[in-house]
Amino acid sequence: MEWTDDGIVLGVKRHGESSVILELMTHDHGRHLGLVRGGTSARQRGVLQPGNALRATWRARLDEHLGNYTVEELNLRAADFLGAAHAVHGVTHLAALCRLLAEREPHAAIYEALEAILDHLNEPHLAATMIARFELDLLAELGFGLDLTSCAATGATSDLIYVSPRSGRAVSREAGEPYRDRLLRLPAFLHGETEPQSPRDLADAFALTGFFLDRHAFAPRGLALPEARAHFVAAVSRASQ
Amino acid sequence: MPAAAGPEIERLIQLLARLPGLGPRSARRAALFLIKKREAIMAPLAAALQNAIEKIEVCRTCGNIDTQNPCTVCADPRRDGSAIVVVADVADLWALERAHAINARYHVLGGTLSPLDGVGPDDLSIDALVERASDPDVKEVVLALSATVDGQSTAHYITDLLHEANVKVTRLAHGVPVGGELDYLDEGTLAAAMRSRTPF
């Protein structure tokens, strides 16, 4: 078995003295692990940092084997964001999100979204906007997509400002007003082409996606929301001030 | 297949094979060497190991390992008590000491935050660091952590926690190593070095 694909490093785990198990988010082969011999060397350590883009060749005798990776660097962007708190926490959080996906299942759209976010990770406001949308996309990819196209109560397609925590469907201002304390706020940028208007919009977006990620993705696996997510949101908030 | 040596020797080989850098074959060579030099090497080594087991302690102040508690570094009055150098591991502390890089005190975290390895803030000696940094005599905390995503995540996390403490938080520079030729450096290091350029 052998294939070559572009991938983004999600993490490495030391294996023995000189090798590492590399976890990549690849374009055509999804989240895929493999052994990198000599992965702890000074040269390879810099290449195998989360967020870096690589071209990886995976080889194994049988498909179900862990297999061996040989990698060459495409974009060593990790060095660019080590100095920014929101960026290092952001990339850690993105890796944790990608780990929710089953191994070896292709998710080309997720890969492309991840690549786009990493290219803008140094811009806190833009990165936060993209990550909030990424969380929605990931929920949909996991089969728990929210329906933000029309009001769950009236069918209205405009003035959608709430989401029902029970159904995950949008609720219009008028229909949601009596239940506003029990509904989640839906910032316009999550269902339109607009950009967040205020830090409050971003906070509302992360509260919304966090609620559903916790309920559908993390809690059923016995996990808490990643700490890196809270650190990322806090760092973006500081950067916006 | 019958064993070539008695159980005691096999046990010695098995234990030596667990050491970093040694596999079964090199452990066998090391064991044979020790057996041949029983009086000259093996007996003093066994005594040194026994002595180390009995005397080595983890410093209650900084997390360094030493045969005294507080450790030699913490007990040294000539050390600059106004700066704490934060390192991930004792090996990093030793590396800085070998380089005579700074005459300050240290704090060993015991690792870096690593979600993949399940290492969270509670697994590291971060609370003790925050407590030490709140001492009015401490003016600077130097984050000497790896230039990796995990290392810098830890650095940013600690920086946030030290926000309330009245200390200057600094980190090591990232860039061109001594003897490094630009042509052979990776793009990431070069970019970081260019961003951190200083007046000359």
Tab-separated table of C-alpha atoms in Angstrom:
chain	number	residue	atom	x	y	z
A	1	MET	CA	0.000	0.000	0.000
A	2	GLU	CA	1.333	3.436	-0.863
A	3	TRP	CA	-0.061	6.874	-1.463
A	4	THR	CA	1.150	10.477	-1.484
A	5	ASP	CA	-1.024	13.313	-0.256
A	6	ASP	CA	-0.824	16.825	1.163
A	7	GLY	CA	-1.410	17.012	4.896
A	8	ILE	CA	-1.437	19.328	7.875
A	9	VAL	CA	0.303	18.251	11.065
A	10	LEU	CA	-2.142	17.806	13.950
A	11	GLY	CA	0.330	16.370	16.428
A	12	VAL	CA	3.144	13.957	17.094
A	13	LYS	CA	3.589	11.361	19.782
A	14	ARG	CA	7.017	10.035	20.623
A	15	HIS	CA	7.530	6.386	19.770
A	16	GLY	CA	10.694	4.808	21.114
A	17	GLU	CA	13.842	6.856	21.163
A	18	SER	CA	14.040	8.290	17.693
A	19	SER	CA	10.658	7.811	16.015
A	20	VAL	CA	7.327	9.579	16.330
A	21	ILE	CA	3.764	8.729	15.408
A	22	LEU	CA	2.637	11.563	13.176
A	23	GLU	CA	-1.013	12.550	13.001
A	24	LEU	CA	-1.876	14.321	9.770
A	25	MET	CA	-5.083	15.801	8.408
A	26	THR	CA	-4.731	14.884	4.763
A	27	HIS	CA	-6.721	16.080	1.797
A	28	ASP	CA	-7.792	12.726	0.364
A	29	HIS	CA	-7.201	10.304	3.232
A	30	GLY	CA	-8.644	12.225	6.174
A	31	ARG	CA	-7.034	12.091	9.598
A	32	HIS	CA	-4.281	9.555	9.179
A	33	LEU	CA	-1.495	8.351	11.459
A	34	GLY	CA	1.863	6.875	10.538
A	35	LEU	CA	5.325	6.299	11.929
A	36	VAL	CA	8.116	8.726	11.068
A	37	ARG	CA	11.511	7.164	11.638
A	38	GLY	CA	13.994	9.728	12.919
A	39	GLY	CA	11.103	12.055	13.766
A	40	THR	CA	12.796	13.267	16.945
A	41	SER	CA	15.860	14.570	15.080
A	42	ALA	CA	16.575	18.289	15.291
A	43	ARG	CA	15.717	18.729	11.610
A	44	GLN	CA	12.455	16.785	11.695
A	45	ARG	CA	11.192	18.290	14.963
A	46	GLY	CA	10.780	21.701	13.349
A	47	VAL	CA	8.967	20.210	10.383
A	48	LEU	CA	6.588	18.100	12.475
A	49	GLN	CA	5.019	21.003	14.363
A	50	PRO	CA	1.219	21.340	14.444
A	51	GLY	CA	-0.048	23.599	11.677
A	52	ASN	CA	2.767	22.887	9.220
A	53	ALA	CA	1.771	21.691	5.749
A	54	LEU	CA	3.634	18.667	4.388
A	55	ARG	CA	3.619	16.363	1.413
A	56	ALA	CA	3.506	12.906	2.924
A	57	THR	CA	4.031	9.492	1.409
A	58	TRP	CA	2.506	6.661	3.416
A	59	ARG	CA	3.636	3.075	2.949
A	60	ALA	CA	2.497	-0.118	4.636
A	61	ARG	CA	2.340	-3.782	3.724
A	62	LEU	CA	-1.356	-3.951	4.608
A	63	ASP	CA	-3.938	-1.191	4.678
A	64	GLU	CA	-4.764	-1.775	8.353
A	65	HIS	CA	-1.130	-1.309	9.430
A	66	LEU	CA	0.060	1.892	11.056
A	67	GLY	CA	2.504	2.337	8.176
A	68	ASN	CA	5.463	4.638	7.693
A	69	TYR	CA	5.422	8.235	6.580
A	70	THR	CA	8.132	10.015	4.693
A	71	VAL	CA	7.501	13.736	4.594
A	72	GLU	CA	8.731	16.862	2.889
A	73	GLU	CA	7.796	20.361	3.963
A	74	LEU	CA	5.408	22.502	1.945
A	75	ASN	CA	4.664	25.383	4.304
A	76	LEU	CA	6.364	25.649	7.695
A	77	ARG	CA	3.944	28.195	9.068
A	78	ALA	CA	4.185	27.075	12.721
A	79	ALA	CA	7.253	29.269	13.231
A	80	ASP	CA	5.178	32.295	12.216
A	81	PHE	CA	2.641	31.954	14.969
A	82	LEU	CA	4.652	30.763	17.968
A	83	GLY	CA	4.779	34.295	19.325
A	84	ALA	CA	1.011	34.887	19.262
A	85	ALA	CA	-1.033	33.418	22.120
A	86	HIS	CA	-4.273	33.207	20.139
A	87	ALA	CA	-2.468	31.412	17.308
A	88	VAL	CA	-0.788	28.666	19.361
A	89	HIS	CA	-3.980	28.061	21.323
A	90	GLY	CA	-5.939	28.213	18.044
A	91	VAL	CA	-3.860	25.556	16.316
A	92	THR	CA	-4.052	23.313	19.399
A	93	HIS	CA	-7.824	23.717	19.431
A	94	LEU	CA	-8.137	23.022	15.697
A	95	ALA	CA	-6.140	19.804	16.142
A	96	ALA	CA	-8.466	18.749	18.977
A	97	LEU	CA	-11.475	19.421	16.722
A	98	CYS	CA	-10.016	17.372	13.879
A	99	ARG	CA	-9.486	14.483	16.303
A	100	LEU	CA	-13.267	14.218	16.536
A	101	LEU	CA	-13.282	12.932	12.965
A	102	ALA	CA	-12.923	9.219	12.413
A	103	GLU	CA	-9.504	8.110	11.213
A	104	ARG	CA	-8.943	7.525	7.501
A	105	GLU	CA	-12.271	9.041	6.414
A	106	PRO	CA	-11.757	11.726	3.765
A	107	HIS	CA	-13.052	15.182	4.698
A	108	ALA	CA	-11.716	17.336	1.887
A	109	ALA	CA	-13.876	20.339	2.823
A	110	ILE	CA	-12.596	20.251	6.410
A	111	TYR	CA	-9.007	20.005	5.156
A	112	GLU	CA	-9.476	23.011	2.894
A	113	ALA	CA	-11.147	25.043	5.640
A	114	LEU	CA	-8.325	24.132	8.009
A	115	GLU	CA	-5.720	25.217	5.480
A	116	ALA	CA	-7.518	28.547	4.969
A	117	ILE	CA	-7.716	29.225	8.710
A	118	LEU	CA	-4.046	28.412	9.254
A	119	ASP	CA	-3.120	30.857	6.504
A	120	HIS	CA	-4.867	33.629	8.466
A	121	LEU	CA	-4.081	32.511	11.991
A	122	ASN	CA	-1.980	35.581	12.692
A	123	GLU	CA	-5.035	37.836	12.323
A	124	PRO	CA	-6.978	37.231	15.555
A	125	HIS	CA	-10.349	38.651	14.533
A	126	LEU	CA	-10.411	36.920	11.142
A	127	ALA	CA	-9.090	33.654	12.590
A	128	ALA	CA	-11.777	33.669	15.286
A	129	THR	CA	-14.489	34.274	12.678
A	130	MET	CA	-13.181	31.431	10.551
A	131	ILE	CA	-12.824	29.051	13.507
A	132	ALA	CA	-16.406	29.729	14.651
A	133	ARG	CA	-17.610	28.860	11.133
A	134	PHE	CA	-15.274	25.859	11.094
A	135	GLU	CA	-16.891	24.563	14.279
A	136	LEU	CA	-20.311	24.764	12.598
A	137	ASP	CA	-18.960	22.946	9.528
A	138	LEU	CA	-17.409	20.290	11.733
A	139	LEU	CA	-20.703	19.727	13.539
A	140	ALA	CA	-22.361	19.245	10.135
A	141	GLU	CA	-19.569	16.857	9.065
A	142	LEU	CA	-20.171	14.841	12.233
A	143	GLY	CA	-23.876	14.643	11.418
A	144	PHE	CA	-25.070	17.271	13.895
A	145	GLY	CA	-25.444	20.268	11.593
A	146	LEU	CA	-27.569	23.169	12.777
A	147	ASP	CA	-30.409	24.381	10.591
A	148	LEU	CA	-29.928	28.133	10.402
A	149	THR	CA	-31.905	28.738	7.203
A	150	SER	CA	-35.382	29.311	8.595
A	151	CYS	CA	-37.254	29.815	11.841
A	152	ALA	CA	-38.210	26.547	13.547
A	153	ALA	CA	-41.508	28.073	14.723
A	154	THR	CA	-42.716	30.263	11.856
A	155	GLY	CA	-40.633	29.270	8.832
A	156	ALA	CA	-39.474	32.875	8.444
A	157	THR	CA	-36.123	33.252	6.720
A	158	SER	CA	-35.230	36.709	7.980
A	159	ASP	CA	-34.412	38.267	11.336
A	160	LEU	CA	-33.094	34.969	12.682
A	161	ILE	CA	-31.325	35.871	15.909
A	162	TYR	CA	-31.730	32.827	18.143
A	163	VAL	CA	-31.069	29.084	18.033
A	164	SER	CA	-33.068	26.557	19.970
A	165	PRO	CA	-30.727	24.525	22.213
A	166	ARG	CA	-33.159	21.633	21.947
A	167	SER	CA	-33.532	21.317	18.171
A	168	GLY	CA	-30.469	23.179	16.878
A	169	ARG	CA	-32.713	25.201	14.559
A	170	ALA	CA	-32.823	28.953	14.100
A	171	VAL	CA	-35.610	31.001	15.703
A	172	SER	CA	-36.719	34.424	14.545
A	173	ARG	CA	-36.710	37.491	16.777
A	174	GLU	CA	-40.499	37.582	16.940
A	175	ALA	CA	-41.010	33.891	17.697
A	176	GLY	CA	-38.118	33.705	20.120
A	177	GLU	CA	-38.878	36.805	22.179
A	178	PRO	CA	-40.966	35.005	24.885
A	179	TYR	CA	-38.165	32.397	25.306
A	180	ARG	CA	-35.143	34.599	24.864
A	181	ASP	CA	-33.596	33.563	28.188
A	182	ARG	CA	-33.606	29.919	27.150
A	183	LEU	CA	-32.399	30.403	23.567
A	184	LEU	CA	-28.857	30.773	22.284
A	185	ARG	CA	-27.998	33.957	20.445
A	186	LEU	CA	-27.257	33.567	16.746
A	187	PRO	CA	-24.883	36.212	15.380
A	188	ALA	CA	-25.633	37.164	11.778
A	189	PHE	CA	-22.179	36.237	10.511
A	190	LEU	CA	-22.765	32.547	11.226
A	191	HIS	CA	-25.560	32.265	8.679
A	192	GLY	CA	-24.703	35.019	6.260
A	193	GLU	CA	-21.789	36.465	4.385
A	194	THR	CA	-21.382	39.345	6.819
A	195	GLU	CA	-18.506	39.751	9.253
A	196	PRO	CA	-18.881	39.937	13.048
A	197	GLN	CA	-19.841	43.450	14.058
A	198	SER	CA	-18.549	43.337	17.615
A	199	PRO	CA	-16.601	41.169	20.076
A	200	ARG	CA	-20.015	40.230	21.459
A	201	ASP	CA	-20.861	38.566	18.124
A	202	LEU	CA	-17.775	36.390	18.394
A	203	ALA	CA	-18.507	35.541	22.022
A	204	ASP	CA	-22.093	34.585	21.074
A	205	ALA	CA	-20.834	32.466	18.186
A	206	PHE	CA	-18.424	30.523	20.422
A	207	ALA	CA	-21.114	30.098	23.081
A	208	LEU	CA	-23.428	28.664	20.414
A	209	THR	CA	-20.938	26.302	18.779
A	210	GLY	CA	-19.472	25.366	22.163
A	211	PHE	CA	-22.879	24.291	23.424
A	212	PHE	CA	-23.498	21.936	20.505
A	213	LEU	CA	-19.907	20.691	20.277
A	214	ASP	CA	-20.048	19.765	23.931
A	215	ARG	CA	-23.416	18.079	23.642
A	216	HIS	CA	-22.881	16.164	20.398
A	217	ALA	CA	-19.140	15.696	20.041
A	218	PHE	CA	-17.178	15.948	23.287
A	219	ALA	CA	-19.522	14.841	26.089
A	220	PRO	CA	-20.561	11.577	24.348
A	221	ARG	CA	-16.863	10.693	24.125
A	222	GLY	CA	-16.400	11.472	27.810
A	223	LEU	CA	-14.341	14.560	26.996
A	224	ALA	CA	-14.581	18.183	28.050
A	225	LEU	CA	-14.287	21.028	25.573
A	226	PRO	CA	-10.558	21.563	24.926
A	227	GLU	CA	-8.916	24.009	27.319
A	228	ALA	CA	-7.135	25.475	24.309
A	229	ARG	CA	-10.527	26.657	23.032
A	230	ALA	CA	-11.158	28.788	26.123
A	231	HIS	CA	-7.582	30.131	25.967
A	232	PHE	CA	-8.045	30.939	22.278
A	233	VAL	CA	-11.289	32.828	22.877
A	234	ALA	CA	-9.711	34.739	25.776
A	235	ALA	CA	-6.616	35.599	23.723
A	236	VAL	CA	-8.740	36.834	20.803
A	237	SER	CA	-10.782	38.908	23.210
A	238	ARG	CA	-7.582	40.484	24.615
A	239	ALA	CA	-6.233	41.100	21.124
A	240	SER	CA	-9.471	42.846	20.137
A	241	GLN	CA	-9.314	45.263	23.068
B	1	MET	CA	16.285	-22.098	22.988
B	2	PRO	CA	18.316	-22.544	26.209
B	3	ALA	CA	19.584	-19.323	27.857
B	4	ALA	CA	23.274	-18.616	27.301
B	5	ALA	CA	23.650	-17.195	30.811
B	6	GLY	CA	22.112	-17.576	34.243
B	7	PRO	CA	18.925	-15.724	35.293
B	8	GLU	CA	20.886	-13.033	37.160
B	9	ILE	CA	22.819	-12.095	34.044
B	10	GLU	CA	19.702	-12.224	31.867
B	11	ARG	CA	17.972	-9.914	34.346
B	12	LEU	CA	20.919	-7.498	34.204
B	13	ILE	CA	20.741	-7.479	30.400
B	14	GLN	CA	16.990	-6.903	30.447
B	15	LEU	CA	17.346	-3.912	32.780
B	16	LEU	CA	20.238	-2.410	30.832
B	17	ALA	CA	18.192	-2.739	27.639
B	18	ARG	CA	15.620	-0.370	29.144
B	19	LEU	CA	18.145	2.475	29.317
B	20	PRO	CA	17.913	5.215	26.675
B	21	GLY	CA	20.199	4.510	23.733
B	22	LEU	CA	20.562	0.815	24.503
B	23	GLY	CA	18.818	-2.028	22.744
B	24	PRO	CA	19.042	-5.753	23.594
B	25	ARG	CA	22.257	-6.222	21.639
B	26	SER	CA	24.098	-3.222	23.120
B	27	ALA	CA	22.733	-4.111	26.586
B	28	ARG	CA	24.331	-7.530	26.181
B	29	ARG	CA	27.647	-5.875	25.304
B	30	ALA	CA	27.363	-3.498	28.267
B	31	ALA	CA	26.558	-6.387	30.611
B	32	LEU	CA	29.516	-8.374	29.339
B	33	PHE	CA	31.773	-5.347	29.795
B	34	LEU	CA	30.542	-4.862	33.366
B	35	ILE	CA	31.044	-8.528	34.177
B	36	LYS	CA	34.575	-8.478	32.819
B	37	LYS	CA	35.384	-5.325	34.830
B	38	ARG	CA	33.549	-6.473	37.915
B	39	GLU	CA	35.841	-4.887	40.489
B	40	ALA	CA	36.906	-1.806	38.518
B	41	ILE	CA	33.524	-0.723	37.107
B	42	MET	CA	30.616	-2.898	38.161
B	43	ALA	CA	31.055	-2.675	41.942
B	44	PRO	CA	31.602	1.135	42.018
B	45	LEU	CA	28.660	1.559	39.598
B	46	ALA	CA	26.394	-0.527	41.835
B	47	ALA	CA	27.526	1.480	44.869
B	48	ALA	CA	26.969	4.764	43.025
B	49	LEU	CA	23.488	3.652	41.981
B	50	GLN	CA	22.636	2.591	45.531
B	51	ASN	CA	23.950	5.883	46.861
B	52	ALA	CA	21.933	7.835	44.311
B	53	ILE	CA	18.751	5.903	45.162
B	54	GLU	CA	19.178	6.773	48.828
B	55	LYS	CA	20.188	10.401	48.466
B	56	ILE	CA	18.553	11.909	45.388
B	57	GLU	CA	15.544	14.109	46.086
B	58	VAL	CA	13.346	16.466	44.143
B	59	CYS	CA	13.891	20.052	45.333
B	60	ARG	CA	10.749	21.246	47.098
B	61	THR	CA	11.334	24.789	45.845
B	62	CYS	CA	12.186	24.445	42.156
B	63	GLY	CA	11.698	20.789	41.183
B	64	ASN	CA	15.365	20.225	40.355
B	65	ILE	CA	16.896	16.905	41.374
B	66	ASP	CA	19.817	16.896	43.782
B	67	THR	CA	21.194	15.156	46.827
B	68	GLN	CA	20.170	18.026	49.052
B	69	ASN	CA	16.852	19.746	49.604
B	70	PRO	CA	16.605	22.670	48.782
B	71	CYS	CA	18.899	21.904	45.845
B	72	THR	CA	22.374	23.381	45.314
B	73	VAL	CA	20.994	26.090	43.018
B	74	CYS	CA	18.239	27.192	45.404
B	75	ALA	CA	20.579	27.117	48.411
B	76	ASP	CA	23.310	29.162	46.695
B	77	PRO	CA	23.238	32.717	48.166
B	78	ARG	CA	25.231	34.076	45.187
B	79	ARG	CA	22.339	33.337	42.837
B	80	ASP	CA	20.247	36.261	41.623
B	81	GLY	CA	16.957	35.782	43.431
B	82	SER	CA	15.170	38.406	41.378
B	83	ALA	CA	14.914	36.172	38.298
B	84	ILE	CA	13.348	32.752	37.868
B	85	VAL	CA	14.156	30.767	34.747
B	86	VAL	CA	11.293	28.420	33.890
B	87	VAL	CA	12.310	25.188	32.157
B	88	ALA	CA	10.301	22.165	31.124
B	89	ASP	CA	12.669	19.526	32.403
B	90	VAL	CA	15.738	19.020	34.586
B	91	ALA	CA	17.732	18.294	31.403
B	92	ASP	CA	17.007	21.876	30.269
B	93	LEU	CA	18.202	23.230	33.614
B	94	TRP	CA	21.423	21.272	33.269
B	95	ALA	CA	21.868	22.563	29.709
B	96	LEU	CA	21.534	26.189	30.861
B	97	GLU	CA	23.923	25.558	33.745
B	98	ARG	CA	26.480	23.998	31.385
B	99	ALA	CA	26.257	27.105	29.232
B	100	HIS	CA	26.678	29.420	32.276
B	101	ALA	CA	23.901	31.349	30.562
B	102	ILE	CA	22.398	32.999	33.626
B	103	ASN	CA	23.123	33.156	37.339
B	104	ALA	CA	19.505	32.965	38.401
B	105	ARG	CA	17.226	30.491	40.126
B	106	TYR	CA	15.140	27.966	38.229
B	107	HIS	CA	11.720	26.425	38.184
B	108	VAL	CA	11.210	23.000	36.618
B	109	LEU	CA	7.668	22.521	35.280
B	110	GLY	CA	7.986	18.792	34.700
B	111	GLY	CA	6.953	18.975	31.029
B	112	THR	CA	4.846	21.111	28.728
B	113	LEU	CA	1.127	21.224	28.056
B	114	SER	CA	0.330	18.538	25.514
B	115	PRO	CA	-3.283	17.637	24.746
B	116	LEU	CA	-2.159	14.657	22.656
B	117	ASP	CA	-0.230	13.176	25.591
B	118	GLY	CA	-2.953	14.168	28.062
B	119	VAL	CA	-0.735	16.644	29.922
B	120	GLY	CA	-2.791	19.495	31.367
B	121	PRO	CA	-1.954	22.396	33.719
B	122	ASP	CA	-2.636	20.236	36.779
B	123	ASP	CA	0.096	17.826	35.726
B	124	LEU	CA	2.735	20.572	35.755
B	125	SER	CA	4.258	22.583	38.576
B	126	ILE	CA	2.541	25.791	37.495
B	127	ASP	CA	0.765	26.740	40.732
B	128	ALA	CA	4.076	26.612	42.607
B	129	LEU	CA	5.621	28.880	39.972
B	130	VAL	CA	2.851	31.448	40.308
B	131	GLU	CA	3.318	31.382	44.075
B	132	ARG	CA	7.082	31.897	43.735
B	133	ALA	CA	6.578	34.706	41.206
B	134	SER	CA	4.308	36.562	43.622
B	135	ASP	CA	7.272	37.035	45.993
B	136	PRO	CA	8.097	40.787	45.979
B	137	ASP	CA	11.813	39.985	45.484
B	138	VAL	CA	11.121	38.350	42.122
B	139	LYS	CA	11.277	40.886	39.295
B	140	GLU	CA	11.565	38.715	36.189
B	141	VAL	CA	10.362	35.324	35.013
B	142	VAL	CA	12.278	33.980	32.001
B	143	LEU	CA	10.325	31.374	30.025
B	144	ALA	CA	13.063	29.087	28.671
B	145	LEU	CA	10.709	26.667	26.954
B	146	SER	CA	11.030	24.860	23.635
B	147	ALA	CA	10.241	26.673	20.399
B	148	THR	CA	7.457	24.194	19.688
B	149	VAL	CA	3.701	24.640	19.657
B	150	ASP	CA	3.426	22.757	22.972
B	151	GLY	CA	6.298	24.729	24.530
B	152	GLN	CA	4.917	28.076	23.448
B	153	SER	CA	1.339	27.149	24.433
B	154	THR	CA	2.716	26.532	27.897
B	155	ALA	CA	4.614	29.824	27.791
B	156	HIS	CA	1.506	31.789	26.811
B	157	TYR	CA	-0.567	29.990	29.443
B	158	ILE	CA	1.946	30.891	32.161
B	159	THR	CA	2.168	34.461	30.886
B	160	ASP	CA	-1.601	34.795	31.337
B	161	LEU	CA	-1.382	33.447	34.877
B	162	LEU	CA	1.450	35.830	35.759
B	163	HIS	CA	-0.542	38.793	34.536
B	164	GLU	CA	-1.515	39.686	38.093
B	165	ALA	CA	1.971	39.191	39.561
B	166	ASN	CA	4.154	42.266	39.355
B	167	VAL	CA	6.925	40.645	37.299
B	168	LYS	CA	8.452	41.126	33.880
B	169	VAL	CA	7.873	38.013	31.767
B	170	THR	CA	10.453	37.324	29.058
B	171	ARG	CA	11.122	34.413	26.724
B	172	LEU	CA	14.162	33.091	24.888
B	173	ALA	CA	14.872	34.479	21.413
B	174	HIS	CA	14.151	32.319	18.369
B	175	GLY	CA	16.581	32.502	15.476
B	176	VAL	CA	19.923	31.639	13.919
B	177	PRO	CA	22.069	29.321	16.072
B	178	VAL	CA	25.796	30.035	16.489
B	179	GLY	CA	27.572	28.342	13.587
B	180	GLY	CA	24.329	28.162	11.622
B	181	GLU	CA	24.518	28.996	7.938
B	182	LEU	CA	21.464	30.725	6.532
B	183	ASP	CA	21.448	28.487	3.489
B	184	TYR	CA	20.885	25.429	5.674
B	185	LEU	CA	18.249	26.867	8.016
B	186	ASP	CA	14.602	26.001	7.632
B	187	GLU	CA	12.256	28.753	6.431
B	188	GLY	CA	10.435	28.963	9.745
B	189	THR	CA	13.569	29.662	11.760
B	190	LEU	CA	14.773	32.179	9.186
B	191	ALA	CA	11.424	34.004	9.256
B	192	ALA	CA	11.440	34.053	13.072
B	193	ALA	CA	15.017	35.348	13.102
B	194	MET	CA	14.153	38.087	10.636
B	195	ARG	CA	11.147	39.179	12.688
B	196	SER	CA	13.249	39.278	15.880
B	197	ARG	CA	16.112	41.258	14.339
B	198	THR	CA	17.814	43.766	16.643
B	199	PRO	CA	19.833	46.974	16.090
B	200	PHE	CA	23.516	46.241	15.363
